Tab-separated table of C-alpha atoms in Angstrom:
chain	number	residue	atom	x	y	z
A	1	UNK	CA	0.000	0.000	0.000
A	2	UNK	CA	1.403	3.406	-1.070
A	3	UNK	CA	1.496	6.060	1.778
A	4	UNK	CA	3.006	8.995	0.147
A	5	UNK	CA	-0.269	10.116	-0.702
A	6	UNK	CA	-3.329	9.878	1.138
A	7	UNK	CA	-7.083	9.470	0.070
A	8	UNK	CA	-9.455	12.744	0.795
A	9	UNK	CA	-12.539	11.980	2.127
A	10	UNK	CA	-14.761	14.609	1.269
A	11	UNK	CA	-17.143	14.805	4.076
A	12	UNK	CA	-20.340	16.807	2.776
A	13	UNK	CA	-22.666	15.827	6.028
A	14	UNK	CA	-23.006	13.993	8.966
A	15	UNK	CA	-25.443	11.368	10.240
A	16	UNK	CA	-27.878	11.603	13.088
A	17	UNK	CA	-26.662	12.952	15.746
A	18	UNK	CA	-27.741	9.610	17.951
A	19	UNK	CA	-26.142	7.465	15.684
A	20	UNK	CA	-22.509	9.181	15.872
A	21	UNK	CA	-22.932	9.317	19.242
A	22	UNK	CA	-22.879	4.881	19.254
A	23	UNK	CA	-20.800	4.132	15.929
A	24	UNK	CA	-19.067	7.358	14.512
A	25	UNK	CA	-19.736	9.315	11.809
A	26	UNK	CA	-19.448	9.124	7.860
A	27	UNK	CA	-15.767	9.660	7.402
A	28	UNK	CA	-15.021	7.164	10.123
A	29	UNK	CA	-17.241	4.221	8.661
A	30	UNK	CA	-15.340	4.961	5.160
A	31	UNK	CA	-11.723	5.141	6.721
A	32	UNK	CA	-12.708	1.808	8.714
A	33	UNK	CA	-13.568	0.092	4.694
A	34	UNK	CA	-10.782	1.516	2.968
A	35	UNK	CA	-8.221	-0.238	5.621
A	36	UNK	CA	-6.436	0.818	8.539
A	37	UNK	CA	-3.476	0.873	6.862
A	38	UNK	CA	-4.964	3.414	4.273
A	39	UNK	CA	-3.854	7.023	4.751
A	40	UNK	CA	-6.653	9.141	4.714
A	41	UNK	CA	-7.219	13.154	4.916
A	42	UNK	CA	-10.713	14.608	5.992
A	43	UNK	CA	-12.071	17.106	4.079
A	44	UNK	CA	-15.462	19.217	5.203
A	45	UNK	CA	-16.798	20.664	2.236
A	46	UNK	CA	-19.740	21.770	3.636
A	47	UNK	CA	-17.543	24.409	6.024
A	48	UNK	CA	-15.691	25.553	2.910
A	49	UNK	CA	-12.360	25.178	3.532
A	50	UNK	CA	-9.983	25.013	0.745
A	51	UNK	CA	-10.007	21.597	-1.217
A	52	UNK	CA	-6.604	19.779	-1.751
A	53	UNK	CA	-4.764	20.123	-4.625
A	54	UNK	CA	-5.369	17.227	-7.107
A	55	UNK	CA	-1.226	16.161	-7.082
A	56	UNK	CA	-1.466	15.686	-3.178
A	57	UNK	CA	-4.132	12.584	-3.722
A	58	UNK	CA	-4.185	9.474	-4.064
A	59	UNK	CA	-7.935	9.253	-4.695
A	60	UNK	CA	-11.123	11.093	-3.794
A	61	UNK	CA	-14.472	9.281	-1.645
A	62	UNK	CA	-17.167	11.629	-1.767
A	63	UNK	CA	-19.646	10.705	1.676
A	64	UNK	CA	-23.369	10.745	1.981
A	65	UNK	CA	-25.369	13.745	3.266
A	66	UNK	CA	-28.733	14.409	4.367
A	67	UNK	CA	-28.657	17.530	2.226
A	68	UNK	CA	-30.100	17.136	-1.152
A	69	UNK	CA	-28.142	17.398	-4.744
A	70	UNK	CA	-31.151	20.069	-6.054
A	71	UNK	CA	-30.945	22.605	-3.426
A	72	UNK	CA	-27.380	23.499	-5.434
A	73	UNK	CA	-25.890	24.698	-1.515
A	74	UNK	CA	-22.867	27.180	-2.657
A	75	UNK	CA	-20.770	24.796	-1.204
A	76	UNK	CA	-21.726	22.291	-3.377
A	77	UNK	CA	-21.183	24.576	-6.554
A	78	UNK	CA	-17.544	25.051	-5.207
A	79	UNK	CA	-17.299	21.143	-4.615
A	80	UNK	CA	-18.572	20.294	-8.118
A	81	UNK	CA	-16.263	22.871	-9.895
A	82	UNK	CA	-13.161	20.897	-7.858
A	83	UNK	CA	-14.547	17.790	-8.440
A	84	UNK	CA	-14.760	18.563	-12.784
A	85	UNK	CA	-11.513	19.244	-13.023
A	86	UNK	CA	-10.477	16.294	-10.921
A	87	UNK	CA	-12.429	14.151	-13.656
A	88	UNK	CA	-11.378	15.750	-16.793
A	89	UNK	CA	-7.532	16.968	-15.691
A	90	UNK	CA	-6.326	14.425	-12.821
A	91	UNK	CA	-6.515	11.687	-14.791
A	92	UNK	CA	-4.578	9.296	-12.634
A	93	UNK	CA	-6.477	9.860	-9.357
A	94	UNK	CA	-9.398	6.964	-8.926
A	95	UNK	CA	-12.696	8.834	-7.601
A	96	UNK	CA	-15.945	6.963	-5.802
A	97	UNK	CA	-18.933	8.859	-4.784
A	98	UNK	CA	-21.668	7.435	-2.432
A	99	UNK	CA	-25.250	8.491	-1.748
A	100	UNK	CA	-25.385	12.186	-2.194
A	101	UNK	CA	-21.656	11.875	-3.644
A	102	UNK	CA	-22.874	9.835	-6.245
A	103	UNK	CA	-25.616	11.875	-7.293
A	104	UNK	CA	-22.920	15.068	-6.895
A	105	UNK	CA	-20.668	13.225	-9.008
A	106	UNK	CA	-23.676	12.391	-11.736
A	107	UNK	CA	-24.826	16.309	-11.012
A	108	UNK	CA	-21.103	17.334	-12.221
A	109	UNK	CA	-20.914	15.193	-15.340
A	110	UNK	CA	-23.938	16.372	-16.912
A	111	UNK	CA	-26.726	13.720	-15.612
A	112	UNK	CA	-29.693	14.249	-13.973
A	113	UNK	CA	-30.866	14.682	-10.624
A	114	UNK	CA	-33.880	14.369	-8.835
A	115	UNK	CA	-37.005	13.237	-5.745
A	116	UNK	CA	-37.380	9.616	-7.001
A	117	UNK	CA	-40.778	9.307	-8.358
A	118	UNK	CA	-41.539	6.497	-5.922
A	119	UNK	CA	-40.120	8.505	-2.827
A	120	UNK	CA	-37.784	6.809	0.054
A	121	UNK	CA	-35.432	3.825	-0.341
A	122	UNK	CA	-33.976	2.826	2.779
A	123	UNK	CA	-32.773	-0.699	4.039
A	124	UNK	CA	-31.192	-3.408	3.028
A	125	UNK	CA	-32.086	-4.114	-0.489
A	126	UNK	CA	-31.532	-6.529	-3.669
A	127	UNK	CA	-29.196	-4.329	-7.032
A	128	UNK	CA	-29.471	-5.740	-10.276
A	129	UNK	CA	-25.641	-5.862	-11.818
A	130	UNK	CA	-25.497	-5.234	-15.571
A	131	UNK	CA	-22.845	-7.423	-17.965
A	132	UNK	CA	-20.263	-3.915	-17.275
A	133	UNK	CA	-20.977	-4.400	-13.326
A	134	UNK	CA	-20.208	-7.860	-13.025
A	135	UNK	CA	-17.002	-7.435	-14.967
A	136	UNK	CA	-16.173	-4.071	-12.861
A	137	UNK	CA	-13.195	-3.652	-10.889
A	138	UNK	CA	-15.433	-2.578	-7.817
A	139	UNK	CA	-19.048	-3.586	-8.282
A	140	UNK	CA	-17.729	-7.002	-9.470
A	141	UNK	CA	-17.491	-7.383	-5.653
A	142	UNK	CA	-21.237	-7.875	-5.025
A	143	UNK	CA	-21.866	-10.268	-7.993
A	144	UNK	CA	-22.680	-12.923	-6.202
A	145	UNK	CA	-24.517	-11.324	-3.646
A	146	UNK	CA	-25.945	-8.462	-5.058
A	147	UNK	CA	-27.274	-7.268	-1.670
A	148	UNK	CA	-26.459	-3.531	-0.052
A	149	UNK	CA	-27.490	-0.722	2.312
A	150	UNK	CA	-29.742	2.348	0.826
A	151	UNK	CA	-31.484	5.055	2.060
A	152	UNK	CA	-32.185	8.109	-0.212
A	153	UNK	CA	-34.751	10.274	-1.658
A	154	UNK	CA	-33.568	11.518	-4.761
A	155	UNK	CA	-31.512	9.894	-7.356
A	156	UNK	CA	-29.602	9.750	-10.813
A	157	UNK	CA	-33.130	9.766	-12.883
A	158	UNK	CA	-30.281	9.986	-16.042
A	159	UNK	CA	-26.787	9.204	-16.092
A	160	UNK	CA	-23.838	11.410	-17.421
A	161	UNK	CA	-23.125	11.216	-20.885
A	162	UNK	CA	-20.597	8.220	-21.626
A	163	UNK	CA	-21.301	7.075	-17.748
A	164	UNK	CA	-21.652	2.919	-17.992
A	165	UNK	CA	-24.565	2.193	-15.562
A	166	UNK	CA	-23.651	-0.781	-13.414
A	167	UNK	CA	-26.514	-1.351	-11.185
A	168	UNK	CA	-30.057	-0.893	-10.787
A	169	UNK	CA	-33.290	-2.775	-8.846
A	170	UNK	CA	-37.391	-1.977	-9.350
A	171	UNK	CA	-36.568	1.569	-7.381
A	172	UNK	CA	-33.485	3.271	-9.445
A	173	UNK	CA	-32.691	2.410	-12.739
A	174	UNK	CA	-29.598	3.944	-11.710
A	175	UNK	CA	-27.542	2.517	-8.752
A	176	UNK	CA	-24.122	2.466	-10.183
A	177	UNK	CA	-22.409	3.926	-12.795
A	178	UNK	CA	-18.754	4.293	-14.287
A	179	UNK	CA	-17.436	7.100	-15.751
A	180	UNK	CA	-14.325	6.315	-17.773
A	181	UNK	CA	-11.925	3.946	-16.031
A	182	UNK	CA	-11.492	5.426	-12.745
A	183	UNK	CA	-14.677	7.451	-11.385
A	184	UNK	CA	-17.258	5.541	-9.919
A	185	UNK	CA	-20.686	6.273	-7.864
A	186	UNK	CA	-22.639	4.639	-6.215
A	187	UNK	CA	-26.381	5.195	-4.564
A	188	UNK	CA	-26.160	2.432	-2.008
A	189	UNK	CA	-23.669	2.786	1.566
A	190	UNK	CA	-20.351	0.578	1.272
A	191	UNK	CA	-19.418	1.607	4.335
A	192	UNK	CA	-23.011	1.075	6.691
A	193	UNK	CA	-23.065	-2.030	9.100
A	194	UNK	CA	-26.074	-4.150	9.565
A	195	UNK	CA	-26.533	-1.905	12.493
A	196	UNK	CA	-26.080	1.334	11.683
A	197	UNK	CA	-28.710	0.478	8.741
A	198	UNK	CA	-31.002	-0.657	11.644
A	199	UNK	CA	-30.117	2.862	13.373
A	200	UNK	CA	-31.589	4.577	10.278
A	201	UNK	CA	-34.233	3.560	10.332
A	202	UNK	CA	-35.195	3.374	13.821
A	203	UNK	CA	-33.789	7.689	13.341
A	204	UNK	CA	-36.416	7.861	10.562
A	205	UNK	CA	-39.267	6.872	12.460
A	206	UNK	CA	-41.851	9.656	12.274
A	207	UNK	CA	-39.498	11.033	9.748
A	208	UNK	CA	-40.481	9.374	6.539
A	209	UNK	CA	-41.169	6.449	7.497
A	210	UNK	CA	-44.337	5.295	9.732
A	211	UNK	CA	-44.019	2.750	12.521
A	212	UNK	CA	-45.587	0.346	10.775
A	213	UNK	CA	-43.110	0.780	7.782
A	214	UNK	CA	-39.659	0.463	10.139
A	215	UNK	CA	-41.267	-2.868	11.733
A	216	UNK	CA	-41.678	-3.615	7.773
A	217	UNK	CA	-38.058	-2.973	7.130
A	218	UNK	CA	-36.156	-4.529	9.995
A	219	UNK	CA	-36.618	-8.138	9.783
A	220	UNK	CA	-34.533	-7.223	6.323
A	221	UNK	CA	-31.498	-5.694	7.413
A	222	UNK	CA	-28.887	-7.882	6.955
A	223	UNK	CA	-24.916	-7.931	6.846
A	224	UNK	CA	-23.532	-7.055	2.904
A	225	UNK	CA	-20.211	-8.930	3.234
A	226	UNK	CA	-19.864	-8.560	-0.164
A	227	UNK	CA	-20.587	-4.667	-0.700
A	228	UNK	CA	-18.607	-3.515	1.946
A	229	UNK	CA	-15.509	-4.938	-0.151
A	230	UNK	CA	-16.080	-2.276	-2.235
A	231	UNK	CA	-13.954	0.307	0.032
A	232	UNK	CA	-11.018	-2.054	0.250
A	233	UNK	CA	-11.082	-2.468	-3.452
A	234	UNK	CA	-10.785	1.292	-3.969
A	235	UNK	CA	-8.314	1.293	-1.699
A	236	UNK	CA	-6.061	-1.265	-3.530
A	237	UNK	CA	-7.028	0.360	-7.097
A	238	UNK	CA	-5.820	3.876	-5.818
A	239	UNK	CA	-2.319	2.458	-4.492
A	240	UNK	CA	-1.914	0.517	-7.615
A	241	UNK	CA	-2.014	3.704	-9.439
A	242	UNK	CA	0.399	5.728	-7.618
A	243	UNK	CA	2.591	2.697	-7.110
């Protein structure tokens, strides 16, 4: 593993303020996938600090956020400006957005996003892998067991010009794409545990979801093995490219 040059997690939110008070926050669920032995650097776009400059990384995860894609934040503008030239000029750094990343990452590429016509996904839930996915150096991870954690109200309604979609179930006909060789999103969570899924949930009672609809969802939460490779994978494709 390469530690000259360290990832940048580019935290753009944080989760529930009862959940990181039991199992940590975003950044610390992604730095725990990538691998200990992964060096990492924290960025919080949201406080608008200044963003790294491309040569200092090794790669780029974009986080989840409660905030939505469409309300085009200021600090979101600045983050998609950084995050195009990233694309189109650092062509050796390896990029992976999830959740709201993904859809920033769709957002800054030209696709389209939007409230999913058939509102909240949240839980553990089946993907669909196209021929491209099961062949792909990350989603190829979950081919056998196509099975990850979601929970999102908007999505990537159309995918960037060029993207490759990867994924997609009855909900999102988007749930993965490629973009190139190196930039990947993603809608689902990589980096959620069994229980922190089961802590959303519970956190969304009364907020989105009825009772009724959480005792619905629970019994399905289960462990992704499988997805939560994905991390470690990135982590191995971003030192091979530096090494």
């Amino acid at each position: 593993m390469n530690h000259s040059k360290p990832i940048a997690i580019i935290k753009t939110g944080s989760t529930f303020p009862q959940i990181s008070a039991h199992y940590g926050d975003f950044e610390a669920w992604i730095h725990r996938g990538l691998g200990s032995a992964t060096g990492v650097m924290v960025i919080d776009a949201q406080r608008g600090g200044p963003l790294p400059a491309l040569s200092e990384l090794a790669g780029v995860v974009i986080t989840g956020s409660h905030a939505m894609v469409t309300d085009q934040a200021p600090w979101m503008r600045t983050l998609m400006r950084w995050l195009y030239i990233l694309v189109h000029e650092a062509v050796q750094v390896p990029v992976l957005g999830l959740c709201f990343g993904h859809q920033l990452l769709a957002r800054t590429l030209g696709g389209e996003v939007a409230d999913n016509p058939m509102g909240l996904e949240v839980g553990t839930v089946a993907l669909r892998l196209t021929g491209a996915g099961r062949q792909d150096a990350l989603l190829g991870a979950i081919a056998g067991h196509p099975w990850a954690q979601v929970v999102h109200r908007q999505s990537v309604l159309t995918p960037p010009p060029g993207a490759m979609v990867l994924a997609s179930n009855g909900h999102d006909a988007c749930q993965a794409f490629r973009y190139g060789d190196r930039v990947w999103g993603v809608q689902f969570h990589p980096e959620f545990s069994a229980d922190v899924m089961r802590a959303y949930l519970q956190a969304l009672r009364g907020e989105g979801l009825t009772q009724q609809q959480v005792d619905s969802h629970l019994p399905e939460v289960r462990e992704c093995d499988d997805a939560s490779t994905i991390l470690g994978r990135f982590a191995r494709l971003t030192a091979a490219q530096v090494a």
